[in-house]
Structures are given as structure tokens and as C-alpha cells.
CSV table of C-alpha atoms in Angstrom, one decimal:
chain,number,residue,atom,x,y,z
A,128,UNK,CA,151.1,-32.1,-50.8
A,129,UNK,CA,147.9,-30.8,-51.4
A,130,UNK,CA,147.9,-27.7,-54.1
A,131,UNK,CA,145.2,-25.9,-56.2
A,132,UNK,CA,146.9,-24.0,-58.8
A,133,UNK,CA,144.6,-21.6,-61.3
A,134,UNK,CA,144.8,-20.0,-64.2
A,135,UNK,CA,146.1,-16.7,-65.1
A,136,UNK,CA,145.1,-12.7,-65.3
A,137,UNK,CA,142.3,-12.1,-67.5
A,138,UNK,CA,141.0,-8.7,-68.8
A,139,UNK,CA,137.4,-8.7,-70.2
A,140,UNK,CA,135.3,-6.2,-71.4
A,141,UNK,CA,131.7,-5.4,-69.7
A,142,UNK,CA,129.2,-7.5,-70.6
A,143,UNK,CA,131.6,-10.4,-71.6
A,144,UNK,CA,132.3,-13.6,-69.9
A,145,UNK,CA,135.2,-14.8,-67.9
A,146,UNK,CA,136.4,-18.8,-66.9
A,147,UNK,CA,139.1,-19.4,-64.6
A,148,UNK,CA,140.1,-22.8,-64.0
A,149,UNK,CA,141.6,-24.6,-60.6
A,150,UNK,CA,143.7,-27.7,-60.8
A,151,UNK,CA,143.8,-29.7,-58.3
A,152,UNK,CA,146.3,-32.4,-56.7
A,153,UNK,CA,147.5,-34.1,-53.5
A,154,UNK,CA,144.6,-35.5,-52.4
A,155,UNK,CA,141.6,-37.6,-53.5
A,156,UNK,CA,139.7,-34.8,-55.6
A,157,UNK,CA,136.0,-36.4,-55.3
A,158,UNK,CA,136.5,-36.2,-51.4
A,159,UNK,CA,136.1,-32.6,-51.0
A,160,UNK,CA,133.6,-30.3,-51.9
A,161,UNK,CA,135.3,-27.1,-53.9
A,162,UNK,CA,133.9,-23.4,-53.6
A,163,UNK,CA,135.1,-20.0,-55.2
A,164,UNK,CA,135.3,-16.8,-53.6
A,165,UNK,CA,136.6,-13.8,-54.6
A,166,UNK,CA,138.2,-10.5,-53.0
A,167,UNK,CA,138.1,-6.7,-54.3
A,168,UNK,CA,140.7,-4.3,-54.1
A,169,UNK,CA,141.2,-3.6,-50.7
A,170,UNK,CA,137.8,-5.3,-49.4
A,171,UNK,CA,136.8,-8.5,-47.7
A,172,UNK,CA,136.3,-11.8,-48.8
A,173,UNK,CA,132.9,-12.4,-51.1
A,174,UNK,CA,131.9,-16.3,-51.5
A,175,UNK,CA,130.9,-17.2,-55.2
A,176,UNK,CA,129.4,-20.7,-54.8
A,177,UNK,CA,130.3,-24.2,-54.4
A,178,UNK,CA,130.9,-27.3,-56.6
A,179,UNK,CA,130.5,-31.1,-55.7
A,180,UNK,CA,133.5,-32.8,-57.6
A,181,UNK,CA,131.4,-36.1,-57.6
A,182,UNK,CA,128.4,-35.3,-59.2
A,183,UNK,CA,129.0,-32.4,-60.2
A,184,UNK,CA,125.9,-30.7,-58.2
A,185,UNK,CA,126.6,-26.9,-57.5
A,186,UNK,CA,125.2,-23.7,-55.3
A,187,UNK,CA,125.0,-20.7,-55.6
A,188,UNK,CA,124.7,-17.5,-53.7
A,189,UNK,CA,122.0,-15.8,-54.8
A,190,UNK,CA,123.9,-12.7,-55.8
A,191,UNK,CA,125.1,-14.6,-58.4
A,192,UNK,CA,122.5,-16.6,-59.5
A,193,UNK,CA,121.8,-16.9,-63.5
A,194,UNK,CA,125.3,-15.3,-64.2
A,195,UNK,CA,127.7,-17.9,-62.6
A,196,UNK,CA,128.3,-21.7,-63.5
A,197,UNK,CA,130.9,-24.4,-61.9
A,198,UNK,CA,131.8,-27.7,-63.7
A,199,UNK,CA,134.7,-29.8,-62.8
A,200,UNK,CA,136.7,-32.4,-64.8
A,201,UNK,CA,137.3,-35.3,-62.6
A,202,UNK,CA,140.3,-36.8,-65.3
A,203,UNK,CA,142.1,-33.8,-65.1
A,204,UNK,CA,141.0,-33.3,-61.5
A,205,UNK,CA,140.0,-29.4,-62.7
A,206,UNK,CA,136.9,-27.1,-61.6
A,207,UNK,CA,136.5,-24.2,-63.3
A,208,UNK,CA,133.8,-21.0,-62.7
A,209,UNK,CA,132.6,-19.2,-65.5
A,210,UNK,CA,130.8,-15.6,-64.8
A,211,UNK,CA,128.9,-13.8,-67.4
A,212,UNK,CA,127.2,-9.9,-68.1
A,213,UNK,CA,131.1,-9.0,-66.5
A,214,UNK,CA,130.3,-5.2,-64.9
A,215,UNK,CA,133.2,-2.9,-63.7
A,216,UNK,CA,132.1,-4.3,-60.0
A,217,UNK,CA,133.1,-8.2,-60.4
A,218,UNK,CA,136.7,-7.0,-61.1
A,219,UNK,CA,138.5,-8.6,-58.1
A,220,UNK,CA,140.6,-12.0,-57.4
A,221,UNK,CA,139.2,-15.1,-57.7
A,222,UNK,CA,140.2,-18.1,-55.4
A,223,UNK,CA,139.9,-21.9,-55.3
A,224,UNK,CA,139.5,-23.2,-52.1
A,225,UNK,CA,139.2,-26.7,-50.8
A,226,UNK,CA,136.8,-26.6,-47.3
A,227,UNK,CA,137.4,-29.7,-44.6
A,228,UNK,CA,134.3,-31.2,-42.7
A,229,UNK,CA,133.7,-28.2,-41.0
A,230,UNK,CA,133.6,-26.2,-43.9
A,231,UNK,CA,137.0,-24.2,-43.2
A,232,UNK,CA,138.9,-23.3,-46.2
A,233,UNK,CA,141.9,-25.4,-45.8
A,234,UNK,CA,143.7,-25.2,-48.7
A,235,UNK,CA,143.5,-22.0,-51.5
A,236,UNK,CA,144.2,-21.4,-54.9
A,237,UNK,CA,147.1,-18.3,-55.6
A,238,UNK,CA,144.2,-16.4,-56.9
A,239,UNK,CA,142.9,-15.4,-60.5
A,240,UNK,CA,142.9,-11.5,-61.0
A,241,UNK,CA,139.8,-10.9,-63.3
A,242,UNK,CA,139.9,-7.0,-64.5
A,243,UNK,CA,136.9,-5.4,-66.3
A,244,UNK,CA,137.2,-2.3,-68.3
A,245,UNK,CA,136.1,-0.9,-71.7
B,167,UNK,CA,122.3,-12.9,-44.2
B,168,UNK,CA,124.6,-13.4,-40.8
B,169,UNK,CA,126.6,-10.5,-41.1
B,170,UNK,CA,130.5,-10.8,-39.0
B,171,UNK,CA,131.3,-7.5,-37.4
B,172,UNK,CA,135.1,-7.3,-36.6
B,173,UNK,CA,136.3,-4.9,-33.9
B,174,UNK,CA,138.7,-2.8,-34.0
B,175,UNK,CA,139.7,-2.6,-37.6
B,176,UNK,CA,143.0,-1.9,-36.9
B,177,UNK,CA,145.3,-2.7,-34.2
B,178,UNK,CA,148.6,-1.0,-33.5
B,179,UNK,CA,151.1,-3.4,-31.3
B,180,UNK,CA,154.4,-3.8,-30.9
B,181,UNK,CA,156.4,-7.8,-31.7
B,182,UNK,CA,156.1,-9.3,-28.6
B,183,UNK,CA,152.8,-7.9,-27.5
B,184,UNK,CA,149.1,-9.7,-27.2
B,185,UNK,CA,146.6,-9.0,-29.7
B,186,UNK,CA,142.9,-9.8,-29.3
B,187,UNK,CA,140.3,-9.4,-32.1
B,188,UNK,CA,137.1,-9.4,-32.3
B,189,UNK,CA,134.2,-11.0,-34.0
B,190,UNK,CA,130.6,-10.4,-33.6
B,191,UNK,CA,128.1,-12.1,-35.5
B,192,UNK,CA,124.8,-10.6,-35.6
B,193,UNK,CA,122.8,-14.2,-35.3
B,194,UNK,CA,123.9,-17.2,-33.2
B,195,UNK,CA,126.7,-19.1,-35.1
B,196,UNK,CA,127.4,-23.1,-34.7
B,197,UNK,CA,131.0,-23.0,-33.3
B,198,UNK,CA,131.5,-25.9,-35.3
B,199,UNK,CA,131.5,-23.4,-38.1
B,200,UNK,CA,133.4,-20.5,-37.2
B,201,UNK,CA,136.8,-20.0,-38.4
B,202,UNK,CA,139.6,-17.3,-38.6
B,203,UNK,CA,142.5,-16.6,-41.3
B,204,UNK,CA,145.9,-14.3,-41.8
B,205,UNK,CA,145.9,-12.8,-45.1
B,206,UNK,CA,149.3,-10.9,-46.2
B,207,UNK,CA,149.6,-8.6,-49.0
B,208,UNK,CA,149.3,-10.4,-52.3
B,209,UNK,CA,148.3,-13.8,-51.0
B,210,UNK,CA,145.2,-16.1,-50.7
B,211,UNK,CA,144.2,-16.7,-47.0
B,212,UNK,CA,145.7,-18.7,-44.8
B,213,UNK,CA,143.4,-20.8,-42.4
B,214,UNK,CA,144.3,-20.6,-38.6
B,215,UNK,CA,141.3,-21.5,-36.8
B,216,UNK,CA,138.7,-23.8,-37.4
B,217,UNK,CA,135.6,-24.7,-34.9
B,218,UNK,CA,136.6,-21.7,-32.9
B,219,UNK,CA,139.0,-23.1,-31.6
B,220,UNK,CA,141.1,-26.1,-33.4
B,221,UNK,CA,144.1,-25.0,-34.6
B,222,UNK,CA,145.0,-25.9,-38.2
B,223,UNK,CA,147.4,-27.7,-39.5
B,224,UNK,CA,151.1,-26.3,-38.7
B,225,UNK,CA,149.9,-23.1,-37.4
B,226,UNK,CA,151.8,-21.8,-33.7
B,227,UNK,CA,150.4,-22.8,-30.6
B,228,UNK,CA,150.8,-19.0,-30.2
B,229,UNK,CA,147.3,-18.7,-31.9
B,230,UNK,CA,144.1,-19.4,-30.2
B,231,UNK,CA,140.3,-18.9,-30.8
B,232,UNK,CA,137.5,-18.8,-28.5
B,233,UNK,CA,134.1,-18.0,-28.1
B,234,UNK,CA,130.2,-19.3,-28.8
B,235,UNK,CA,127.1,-17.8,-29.6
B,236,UNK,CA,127.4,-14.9,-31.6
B,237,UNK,CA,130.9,-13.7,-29.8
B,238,UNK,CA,134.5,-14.9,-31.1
B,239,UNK,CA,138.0,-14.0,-30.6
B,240,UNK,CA,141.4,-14.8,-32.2
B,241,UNK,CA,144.3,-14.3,-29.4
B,242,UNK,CA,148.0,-14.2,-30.2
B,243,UNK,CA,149.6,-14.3,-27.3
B,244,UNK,CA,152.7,-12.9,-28.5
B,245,UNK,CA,153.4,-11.2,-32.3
B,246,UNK,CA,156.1,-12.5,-33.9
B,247,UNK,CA,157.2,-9.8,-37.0
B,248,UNK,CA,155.3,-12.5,-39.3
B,249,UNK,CA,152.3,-12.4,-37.7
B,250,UNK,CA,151.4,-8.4,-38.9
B,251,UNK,CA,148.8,-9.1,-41.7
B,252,UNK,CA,145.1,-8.8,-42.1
B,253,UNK,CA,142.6,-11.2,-40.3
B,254,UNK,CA,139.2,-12.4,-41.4
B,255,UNK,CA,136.5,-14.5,-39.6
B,256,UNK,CA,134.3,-16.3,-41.6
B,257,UNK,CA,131.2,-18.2,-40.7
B,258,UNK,CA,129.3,-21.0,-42.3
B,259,UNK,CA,125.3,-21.3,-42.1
B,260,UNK,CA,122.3,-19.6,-43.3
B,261,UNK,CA,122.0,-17.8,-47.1
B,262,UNK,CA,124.3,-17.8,-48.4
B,263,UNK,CA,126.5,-20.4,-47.0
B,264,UNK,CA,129.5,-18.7,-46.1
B,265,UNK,CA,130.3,-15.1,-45.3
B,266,UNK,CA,133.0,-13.5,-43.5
B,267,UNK,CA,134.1,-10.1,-41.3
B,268,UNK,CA,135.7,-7.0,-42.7
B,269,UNK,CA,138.9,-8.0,-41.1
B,270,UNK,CA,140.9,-6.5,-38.6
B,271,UNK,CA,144.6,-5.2,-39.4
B,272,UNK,CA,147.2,-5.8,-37.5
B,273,UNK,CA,149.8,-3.4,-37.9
B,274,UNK,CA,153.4,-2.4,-36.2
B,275,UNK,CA,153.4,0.1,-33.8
């Protein structure tokens, strides 16, 4: 069965940088496109960007632009997000999630909780 | 930016009761790319609806979406105690990419 499983709780320190890792399995990793979102306390759902497991090609949205990079790892079938310049406002849970051809998030990660504090 | 308006943002039903919610984009969305998802407490999303209307994988039959333009809605036709939990639209198109509605609450009356 498909699953995307990430890496634990992180607490950074403003102005740091945070990478959370997603590893993948089920399914043919280079034949779906992976994106990151994330979710504050209490709020909506904020999309971070997307990653092309073949190549390797990534966008962004521009909110994050110059502070957020994606690689992935096609042996160990991993994609990871780094964020950097962490502020008290990025604190929230990052997700994984696999989208199908019409770009629905079928498949999600259990979340990262990233936590940013002096 | 298409922004998703979701109306109301919380509903108060009873189990075995309809619920119908909302989702108003504020620019035309393809319906190809309009989609809805249950979130509970402490969990990633769950998709239930993808094209406005296809069910996902596994999901009840008790769940349905409809809708074109820049109106959808996400009908369950009966609430099971499983279904009270936090739904989001989410569109994809435009900059940036993806973005999705407030979410409407579902709650036990």
C-alpha cells in the first residue's frame, strides 16, 4: 500500500533552518509529482511547493520563494523540504502529499510539527 | 490568487441528518481541479472528492460533490458519527498552484 511516512518534531530557533524528510513506498516514486503543504494551529491548509521526483525540477509559491528548497533521493525513494530565516509564523505542521492526475492529494504524510521559539 | 470561500463555517446536525457545504471561489475554477477533504483532530487530510465530483478511492457512496464555475458543494446525505470533522476544498490553477477554503466544521448537535 501506498505510504509517505516523515520525519519527526523539530524545534528551531528564529532565524535557523529546518529539513523534514518524507519517505516514500507503494508505488512507482518517479510517477507522481510530490508537494508540501503545511497547516497552523487551528487554521487552513497553506501549500509550500512542489517537487518532480524525476528530474528533480521544483516550484515554488512565491511566499516562499528564496527561503524554501525540495530535493528528493530517488534510491531511497525520499523528498525532503528544507525552510530557512525560521520566524515565530512558519511554526505549523508540515505534510507530504502525493497528488493524482488531477492534482488531488491522494495520499499524505502523518505530518511534521516544526515549532519556532527563542 | 483564487481565493475558496467556505459557507457556513460551522454546521450543527444531528447523525443521520444531511449536511451541505459550501464552496465559492472568487474566479472560475476547472472542475477537473476542484477537490474536497475530511480532516479529524490530529490527522493529515483525507481526500474525498476529486473533479468535483469523483469519489476517491474507498470513500461512502454517502459522499457526493457537485458544482462548476466558481460554485461547489460537498453533500452527505446522511452523517454517520465518523463523519463530524473539519472539511476543506481545495483548488488547483492560477499563482500559486494550489490553495484551499477555510473549512467548514461539522459538529454534533
Amino acid at each position: 500500500q501506498v505510504q509517505l511516512v516523515q520525519s519527526g518534531a523539530e524545534v528551531k530557533k528564529p532565524g535557523a533552518s529546518v529539513k523534514v524528510s518524507c519517505k516514500t513506498s507503494g508505488y512507482t516514486f518517479t510517477s507522481y509529482y510530490l508537494h508540501w503543504l503545511r497547516q497552523a494551529p487551528g487554521q487552513g491548509l497553506e501549500w509550500v511547493g512542489i517537487i518532480d521526483p524525476t528530474g528533480g525540477s521544483t516550484t515554488f509559491a512565491q511566499k516562499f520563494q528564496g527561503r524554501v528548497s525540495m530535493t528528493r533521493d530517488t534510491s531511497t525513494r525520499t523528498v525532503s523540504m528544507e525552510l530557512s530565516s525560521l520566524r515565530s509564523d512558519d511554526s505549523a505542521v508540515y505534510y507530504c502529499a502525493r497528488a493524482n492526475v488531477l492534482m488531488a492529494f491522494d495520499y499524505w504524510g502523518q505530518g511534521t510539527l516544526v515549532t519556532v521559539s527563542a | 490568487e483564487i481565493v475558496l470561500t467556505q459557507s457556513p463555517g460551522t454546521l450543527s446536525l444531528s447523525p443521520g441528518t444531511r449536511a451541505t457545504l459550501s464552496c465559492r471561489a472568487s474566479q472560475t475554477v476547472s472542475s477537473s481541479y476542484l477537490a474536497w477533504y475530511q480532516q479529524k483532530p490530529g490527522q493529515a487530510p483525507r481526500l474525498l472528492i476529486y473533479g468535483a465530483s469523483s469519489r476517491a478511492t474507498g470513500i461512502p457512496d454517502r459522499f457526493s460533490g457537485s458544482g462548476s464555475g466558481t460554485d461547489f458543494t460537498l453533500t452527505i446525505s446522511r452523517l454517520e458519527p465518523e463523519d463530524f470533522a473539519v472539511y476543506f476544498c481545495h483548488q488547483y490553477g492560477g499563482s500559486p498552484l494550489h490553495t484551499f477554503g477555510g473549512g467548514t466544521k461539522v459538529e454534533i448537535k
